């Protein structure tokens, strides 16, 4: 009865950090839909990231539809994703994550 | 008393139009904003020190009571300073940095430079990184925690952002400021690029790894995405959260 999940990556050749993000989210949230976009090039010159080593996989935009979010408010959902991607945020130079999180019911509204 | 507390729009118009050669320092404040209390005395000290100079006028404006004047100048965060001469805006400063204001005043006034040391001693502990920022040696975790508790409650709505509302250093921070202004919400702000111990400490305190971060009544609300969604779902989100 489960729908095959749709996973949309940023390009045909996503970087290693993106791959790791996708894998962690898929394994832990079992999303029916996951889309990830890489906005790093838009921020490469901003003051907050100047001097950073990672400027190619630093800013991502993620859309996730998963029933794991059921009953959780927005800060809780975002914190869930932040904790799954703790390594990327703390050690791999991921600087920002824009997130849209929905349960399957919400996505049909 | 060198500072003139504006009582009405009429008085304001009269004072600002009276003499085109005068340098007029406008200081917008509200009774509830923490940093304003200290900046009040800084502004007064400065004005007193320049009392003998007839070419400078110091006007103090309660931004809540005289909201029309605040709107005309697009003041959405306090404390806020504007230097004008001959109906032209020379400089705008957002935040509680006495040194910045003094420098700007000296830059545009014709008289002897105001004493930086005397006024700077009155610095607010809750301000943009000057005082407790880079210079401080190992602040204990409890001291930092105490400081963060005070900071997050410094104003009913507190925005921790990169840069300042008049000069944001990040697109997300800029968007957050835009949303607050669109909804005509008064907020205090803190530039986390100016104080690394707050920048890192707040990530733990809020259990949130990114900025901007919005606090309402001392409670963490979320980052840009969450605020955007909250507004989409409820147009009165800020009013409701403030009243809660």
mmCIF file with all atom_site columns, N, CA and C in Angstrom, chain A residues 43 46-48 50 59 74-76 78-79 82 89 95-102, chain B residues 162 169-172 193 199 206-210 220-221 224-226 228-230 233:
data_model
loop_
_atom_site.group_PDB
_atom_site.id
_atom_site.type_symbol
_atom_site.label_atom_id
_atom_site.label_alt_id
_atom_site.label_comp_id
_atom_site.label_asym_id
_atom_site.label_entity_id
_atom_site.label_seq_id
_atom_site.pdbx_PDB_ins_code
_atom_site.Cartn_x
_atom_site.Cartn_y
_atom_site.Cartn_z
_atom_site.occupancy
_atom_site.B_iso_or_equiv
_atom_site.pdbx_formal_charge
_atom_site.auth_seq_id
_atom_site.auth_comp_id
_atom_site.auth_asym_id
_atom_site.auth_atom_id
_atom_site.pdbx_PDB_model_num
ATOM 1   N N  . UNK A 1 43  ? 25.079 32.191 -1.944 1.00 0.00 ? 43  UNK A N  1
ATOM 2   C CA . UNK A 1 43  ? 25.542 32.774 -0.683 1.00 0.00 ? 43  UNK A CA 1
ATOM 3   C C  . UNK A 1 43  ? 27.042 32.860 -0.572 1.00 0.00 ? 43  UNK A C  1
ATOM 4   N N  . UNK A 1 46  ? 28.526 36.079 0.890  1.00 0.00 ? 46  UNK A N  1
ATOM 5   C CA . UNK A 1 46  ? 27.981 36.755 2.045  1.00 0.00 ? 46  UNK A CA 1
ATOM 6   C C  . UNK A 1 46  ? 28.945 36.775 3.212  1.00 0.00 ? 46  UNK A C  1
ATOM 7   N N  . UNK A 1 47  ? 28.791 37.820 4.041  1.00 0.00 ? 47  UNK A N  1
ATOM 8   C CA . UNK A 1 47  ? 29.706 38.020 5.165  1.00 0.00 ? 47  UNK A CA 1
ATOM 9   C C  . UNK A 1 47  ? 29.780 36.820 6.089  1.00 0.00 ? 47  UNK A C  1
ATOM 10  N N  . UNK A 1 48  ? 28.640 36.173 6.323  1.00 0.00 ? 48  UNK A N  1
ATOM 11  C CA . UNK A 1 48  ? 28.643 35.075 7.286  1.00 0.00 ? 48  UNK A CA 1
ATOM 12  C C  . UNK A 1 48  ? 29.435 33.870 6.842  1.00 0.00 ? 48  UNK A C  1
ATOM 13  N N  . UNK A 1 50  ? 32.078 34.068 4.412  1.00 0.00 ? 50  UNK A N  1
ATOM 14  C CA . UNK A 1 50  ? 33.401 34.406 3.876  1.00 0.00 ? 50  UNK A CA 1
ATOM 15  C C  . UNK A 1 50  ? 34.479 33.702 4.671  1.00 0.00 ? 50  UNK A C  1
ATOM 16  N N  . UNK A 1 59  ? 24.613 25.658 1.643  1.00 0.00 ? 59  UNK A N  1
ATOM 17  C CA . UNK A 1 59  ? 23.214 26.086 1.831  1.00 0.00 ? 59  UNK A CA 1
ATOM 18  C C  . UNK A 1 59  ? 22.290 25.180 1.028  1.00 0.00 ? 59  UNK A C  1
ATOM 19  N N  . UNK A 1 74  ? 6.157  22.782 14.252 1.00 0.00 ? 74  UNK A N  1
ATOM 20  C CA . UNK A 1 74  ? 7.251  23.101 13.333 1.00 0.00 ? 74  UNK A CA 1
ATOM 21  C C  . UNK A 1 74  ? 8.637  23.119 13.963 1.00 0.00 ? 74  UNK A C  1
ATOM 22  N N  . UNK A 1 75  ? 8.779  23.784 15.136 1.00 0.00 ? 75  UNK A N  1
ATOM 23  C CA . UNK A 1 75  ? 10.130 23.757 15.715 1.00 0.00 ? 75  UNK A CA 1
ATOM 24  C C  . UNK A 1 75  ? 10.609 22.321 15.974 1.00 0.00 ? 75  UNK A C  1
ATOM 25  N N  . UNK A 1 76  ? 9.700  21.447 16.401 1.00 0.00 ? 76  UNK A N  1
ATOM 26  C CA . UNK A 1 76  ? 10.088 20.059 16.678 1.00 0.00 ? 76  UNK A CA 1
ATOM 27  C C  . UNK A 1 76  ? 10.506 19.362 15.402 1.00 0.00 ? 76  UNK A C  1
ATOM 28  N N  . UNK A 1 78  ? 11.696 20.725 12.654 1.00 0.00 ? 78  UNK A N  1
ATOM 29  C CA . UNK A 1 78  ? 12.982 21.246 12.183 1.00 0.00 ? 78  UNK A CA 1
ATOM 30  C C  . UNK A 1 78  ? 14.111 20.724 13.049 1.00 0.00 ? 78  UNK A C  1
ATOM 31  N N  . UNK A 1 79  ? 13.856 20.650 14.374 1.00 0.00 ? 79  UNK A N  1
ATOM 32  C CA . UNK A 1 79  ? 14.904 20.142 15.270 1.00 0.00 ? 79  UNK A CA 1
ATOM 33  C C  . UNK A 1 79  ? 15.211 18.678 14.958 1.00 0.00 ? 79  UNK A C  1
ATOM 34  N N  . UNK A 1 82  ? 17.462 18.792 12.058 1.00 0.00 ? 82  UNK A N  1
ATOM 35  C CA . UNK A 1 82  ? 18.759 19.314 12.496 1.00 0.00 ? 82  UNK A CA 1
ATOM 36  C C  . UNK A 1 82  ? 19.550 18.237 13.224 1.00 0.00 ? 82  UNK A C  1
ATOM 37  N N  . UNK A 1 89  ? 26.038 19.781 9.863  1.00 0.00 ? 89  UNK A N  1
ATOM 38  C CA . UNK A 1 89  ? 25.975 21.167 10.343 1.00 0.00 ? 89  UNK A CA 1
ATOM 39  C C  . UNK A 1 89  ? 27.194 21.534 11.176 1.00 0.00 ? 89  UNK A C  1
ATOM 40  N N  . UNK A 1 95  ? 25.774 25.329 6.412  1.00 0.00 ? 95  UNK A N  1
ATOM 41  C CA . UNK A 1 95  ? 25.575 26.595 7.111  1.00 0.00 ? 95  UNK A CA 1
ATOM 42  C C  . UNK A 1 95  ? 24.128 26.941 7.299  1.00 0.00 ? 95  UNK A C  1
ATOM 43  N N  . UNK A 1 96  ? 23.299 26.479 6.386  1.00 0.00 ? 96  UNK A N  1
ATOM 44  C CA . UNK A 1 96  ? 21.880 26.833 6.434  1.00 0.00 ? 96  UNK A CA 1
ATOM 45  C C  . UNK A 1 96  ? 21.044 25.771 5.751  1.00 0.00 ? 96  UNK A C  1
ATOM 46  N N  . UNK A 1 97  ? 19.860 25.557 6.360  1.00 0.00 ? 97  UNK A N  1
ATOM 47  C CA . UNK A 1 97  ? 18.921 24.592 5.771  1.00 0.00 ? 97  UNK A CA 1
ATOM 48  C C  . UNK A 1 97  ? 17.555 25.246 5.739  1.00 0.00 ? 97  UNK A C  1
ATOM 49  N N  . UNK A 1 98  ? 17.039 25.457 4.531  1.00 0.00 ? 98  UNK A N  1
ATOM 50  C CA . UNK A 1 98  ? 15.667 25.950 4.461  1.00 0.00 ? 98  UNK A CA 1
ATOM 51  C C  . UNK A 1 98  ? 14.799 24.715 4.399  1.00 0.00 ? 98  UNK A C  1
ATOM 52  N N  . UNK A 1 99  ? 13.764 24.673 5.252  1.00 0.00 ? 99  UNK A N  1
ATOM 53  C CA . UNK A 1 99  ? 12.988 23.437 5.300  1.00 0.00 ? 99  UNK A CA 1
ATOM 54  C C  . UNK A 1 99  ? 11.496 23.651 5.174  1.00 0.00 ? 99  UNK A C  1
ATOM 55  N N  . UNK A 1 100 ? 10.861 22.797 4.393  1.00 0.00 ? 100 UNK A N  1
ATOM 56  C CA . UNK A 1 100 ? 9.407  22.758 4.336  1.00 0.00 ? 100 UNK A CA 1
ATOM 57  C C  . UNK A 1 100 ? 9.049  21.332 4.722  1.00 0.00 ? 100 UNK A C  1
ATOM 58  N N  . UNK A 1 101 ? 8.292  21.198 5.814  1.00 0.00 ? 101 UNK A N  1
ATOM 59  C CA . UNK A 1 101 ? 7.995  19.843 6.299  1.00 0.00 ? 101 UNK A CA 1
ATOM 60  C C  . UNK A 1 101 ? 6.490  19.647 6.349  1.00 0.00 ? 101 UNK A C  1
ATOM 61  N N  . UNK A 1 102 ? 6.016  18.542 5.773  1.00 0.00 ? 102 UNK A N  1
ATOM 62  C CA . UNK A 1 102 ? 4.575  18.291 5.780  1.00 0.00 ? 102 UNK A CA 1
ATOM 63  C C  . UNK A 1 102 ? 4.319  16.799 6.030  1.00 0.00 ? 102 UNK A C  1
ATOM 64  N N  . UNK B 2 162 ? 22.090 38.252 11.533 1.00 0.00 ? 162 UNK B N  1
ATOM 65  C CA . UNK B 2 162 ? 23.435 38.580 11.056 1.00 0.00 ? 162 UNK B CA 1
ATOM 66  C C  . UNK B 2 162 ? 23.363 39.992 10.502 1.00 0.00 ? 162 UNK B C  1
ATOM 67  N N  . UNK B 2 169 ? 23.402 41.220 6.930  1.00 0.00 ? 169 UNK B N  1
ATOM 68  C CA . UNK B 2 169 ? 24.535 40.571 6.279  1.00 0.00 ? 169 UNK B CA 1
ATOM 69  C C  . UNK B 2 169 ? 24.186 39.194 5.751  1.00 0.00 ? 169 UNK B C  1
ATOM 70  N N  . UNK B 2 170 ? 22.903 38.938 5.636  1.00 0.00 ? 170 UNK B N  1
ATOM 71  C CA . UNK B 2 170 ? 22.503 37.612 5.173  1.00 0.00 ? 170 UNK B CA 1
ATOM 72  C C  . UNK B 2 170 ? 21.093 37.722 4.636  1.00 0.00 ? 170 UNK B C  1
ATOM 73  N N  . UNK B 2 171 ? 20.812 37.024 3.524  1.00 0.00 ? 171 UNK B N  1
ATOM 74  C CA . UNK B 2 171 ? 19.499 37.100 2.902  1.00 0.00 ? 171 UNK B CA 1
ATOM 75  C C  . UNK B 2 171 ? 18.376 36.660 3.818  1.00 0.00 ? 171 UNK B C  1
ATOM 76  N N  . UNK B 2 172 ? 18.610 35.644 4.641  1.00 0.00 ? 172 UNK B N  1
ATOM 77  C CA . UNK B 2 172 ? 17.543 35.150 5.511  1.00 0.00 ? 172 UNK B CA 1
ATOM 78  C C  . UNK B 2 172 ? 17.249 36.156 6.615  1.00 0.00 ? 172 UNK B C  1
ATOM 79  N N  . UNK B 2 193 ? 26.955 38.614 14.554 1.00 0.00 ? 193 UNK B N  1
ATOM 80  C CA . UNK B 2 193 ? 28.276 38.634 13.933 1.00 0.00 ? 193 UNK B CA 1
ATOM 81  C C  . UNK B 2 193 ? 29.235 39.445 14.790 1.00 0.00 ? 193 UNK B C  1
ATOM 82  N N  . UNK B 2 199 ? 26.856 34.125 19.636 1.00 0.00 ? 199 UNK B N  1
ATOM 83  C CA . UNK B 2 199 ? 26.551 33.350 18.427 1.00 0.00 ? 199 UNK B CA 1
ATOM 84  C C  . UNK B 2 199 ? 26.596 31.854 18.725 1.00 0.00 ? 199 UNK B C  1
ATOM 85  N N  . UNK B 2 206 ? 19.168 27.788 22.424 1.00 0.00 ? 206 UNK B N  1
ATOM 86  C CA . UNK B 2 206 ? 17.917 27.611 21.696 1.00 0.00 ? 206 UNK B CA 1
ATOM 87  C C  . UNK B 2 206 ? 17.768 26.196 21.166 1.00 0.00 ? 206 UNK B C  1
ATOM 88  N N  . UNK B 2 207 ? 18.864 25.425 21.234 1.00 0.00 ? 207 UNK B N  1
ATOM 89  C CA . UNK B 2 207 ? 18.894 24.101 20.599 1.00 0.00 ? 207 UNK B CA 1
ATOM 90  C C  . UNK B 2 207 ? 18.554 24.289 19.126 1.00 0.00 ? 207 UNK B C  1
ATOM 91  N N  . UNK B 2 208 ? 19.265 25.217 18.488 1.00 0.00 ? 208 UNK B N  1
ATOM 92  C CA . UNK B 2 208 ? 18.978 25.580 17.093 1.00 0.00 ? 208 UNK B CA 1
ATOM 93  C C  . UNK B 2 208 ? 20.286 26.010 16.461 1.00 0.00 ? 208 UNK B C  1
ATOM 94  N N  . UNK B 2 209 ? 20.681 25.348 15.381 1.00 0.00 ? 209 UNK B N  1
ATOM 95  C CA . UNK B 2 209 ? 22.022 25.605 14.856 1.00 0.00 ? 209 UNK B CA 1
ATOM 96  C C  . UNK B 2 209 ? 22.167 26.805 13.910 1.00 0.00 ? 209 UNK B C  1
ATOM 97  N N  . UNK B 2 210 ? 21.062 27.460 13.574 1.00 0.00 ? 210 UNK B N  1
ATOM 98  C CA . UNK B 2 210 ? 21.200 28.501 12.558 1.00 0.00 ? 210 UNK B CA 1
ATOM 99  C C  . UNK B 2 210 ? 20.615 29.845 12.993 1.00 0.00 ? 210 UNK B C  1
ATOM 100 N N  . UNK B 2 220 ? 11.626 30.868 22.448 1.00 0.00 ? 220 UNK B N  1
ATOM 101 C CA . UNK B 2 220 ? 12.106 30.658 21.098 1.00 0.00 ? 220 UNK B CA 1
ATOM 102 C C  . UNK B 2 220 ? 10.955 30.313 20.166 1.00 0.00 ? 220 UNK B C  1
ATOM 103 N N  . UNK B 2 221 ? 10.901 30.969 18.993 1.00 0.00 ? 221 UNK B N  1
ATOM 104 C CA . UNK B 2 221 ? 9.814  30.722 18.046 1.00 0.00 ? 221 UNK B CA 1
ATOM 105 C C  . UNK B 2 221 ? 10.258 29.940 16.817 1.00 0.00 ? 221 UNK B C  1
ATOM 106 N N  . UNK B 2 224 ? 13.525 31.555 9.979  1.00 0.00 ? 224 UNK B N  1
ATOM 107 C CA . UNK B 2 224 ? 12.737 32.204 8.931  1.00 0.00 ? 224 UNK B CA 1
ATOM 108 C C  . UNK B 2 224 ? 11.602 31.333 8.396  1.00 0.00 ? 224 UNK B C  1
ATOM 109 N N  . UNK B 2 225 ? 11.901 30.069 8.088  1.00 0.00 ? 225 UNK B N  1
ATOM 110 C CA . UNK B 2 225 ? 10.887 29.179 7.515  1.00 0.00 ? 225 UNK B CA 1
ATOM 111 C C  . UNK B 2 225 ? 9.660  29.080 8.400  1.00 0.00 ? 225 UNK B C  1
ATOM 112 N N  . UNK B 2 226 ? 9.926  28.870 9.703  1.00 0.00 ? 226 UNK B N  1
ATOM 113 C CA . UNK B 2 226 ? 8.813  28.693 10.631 1.00 0.00 ? 226 UNK B CA 1
ATOM 114 C C  . UNK B 2 226 ? 7.990  29.968 10.752 1.00 0.00 ? 226 UNK B C  1
ATOM 115 N N  . UNK B 2 228 ? 7.689  32.300 8.538  1.00 0.00 ? 228 UNK B N  1
ATOM 116 C CA . UNK B 2 228 ? 6.939  32.475 7.289  1.00 0.00 ? 228 UNK B CA 1
ATOM 117 C C  . UNK B 2 228 ? 5.687  31.626 7.297  1.00 0.00 ? 228 UNK B C  1
ATOM 118 N N  . UNK B 2 229 ? 5.847  30.340 7.656  1.00 0.00 ? 229 UNK B N  1
ATOM 119 C CA . UNK B 2 229 ? 4.696  29.435 7.675  1.00 0.00 ? 229 UNK B CA 1
ATOM 120 C C  . UNK B 2 229 ? 3.679  29.877 8.703  1.00 0.00 ? 229 UNK B C  1
ATOM 121 N N  . UNK B 2 230 ? 4.163  30.326 9.866  1.00 0.00 ? 230 UNK B N  1
ATOM 122 C CA . UNK B 2 230 ? 3.237  30.762 10.915 1.00 0.00 ? 230 UNK B CA 1
ATOM 123 C C  . UNK B 2 230 ? 2.391  31.922 10.426 1.00 0.00 ? 230 UNK B C  1
ATOM 124 N N  . UNK B 2 233 ? -0.232 30.791 7.944  1.00 0.00 ? 233 UNK B N  1
ATOM 125 C CA . UNK B 2 233 ? -1.383 30.144 8.556  1.00 0.00 ? 233 UNK B CA 1
ATOM 126 C C  . UNK B 2 233 ? -2.210 31.108 9.382  1.00 0.00 ? 233 UNK B C  1
#
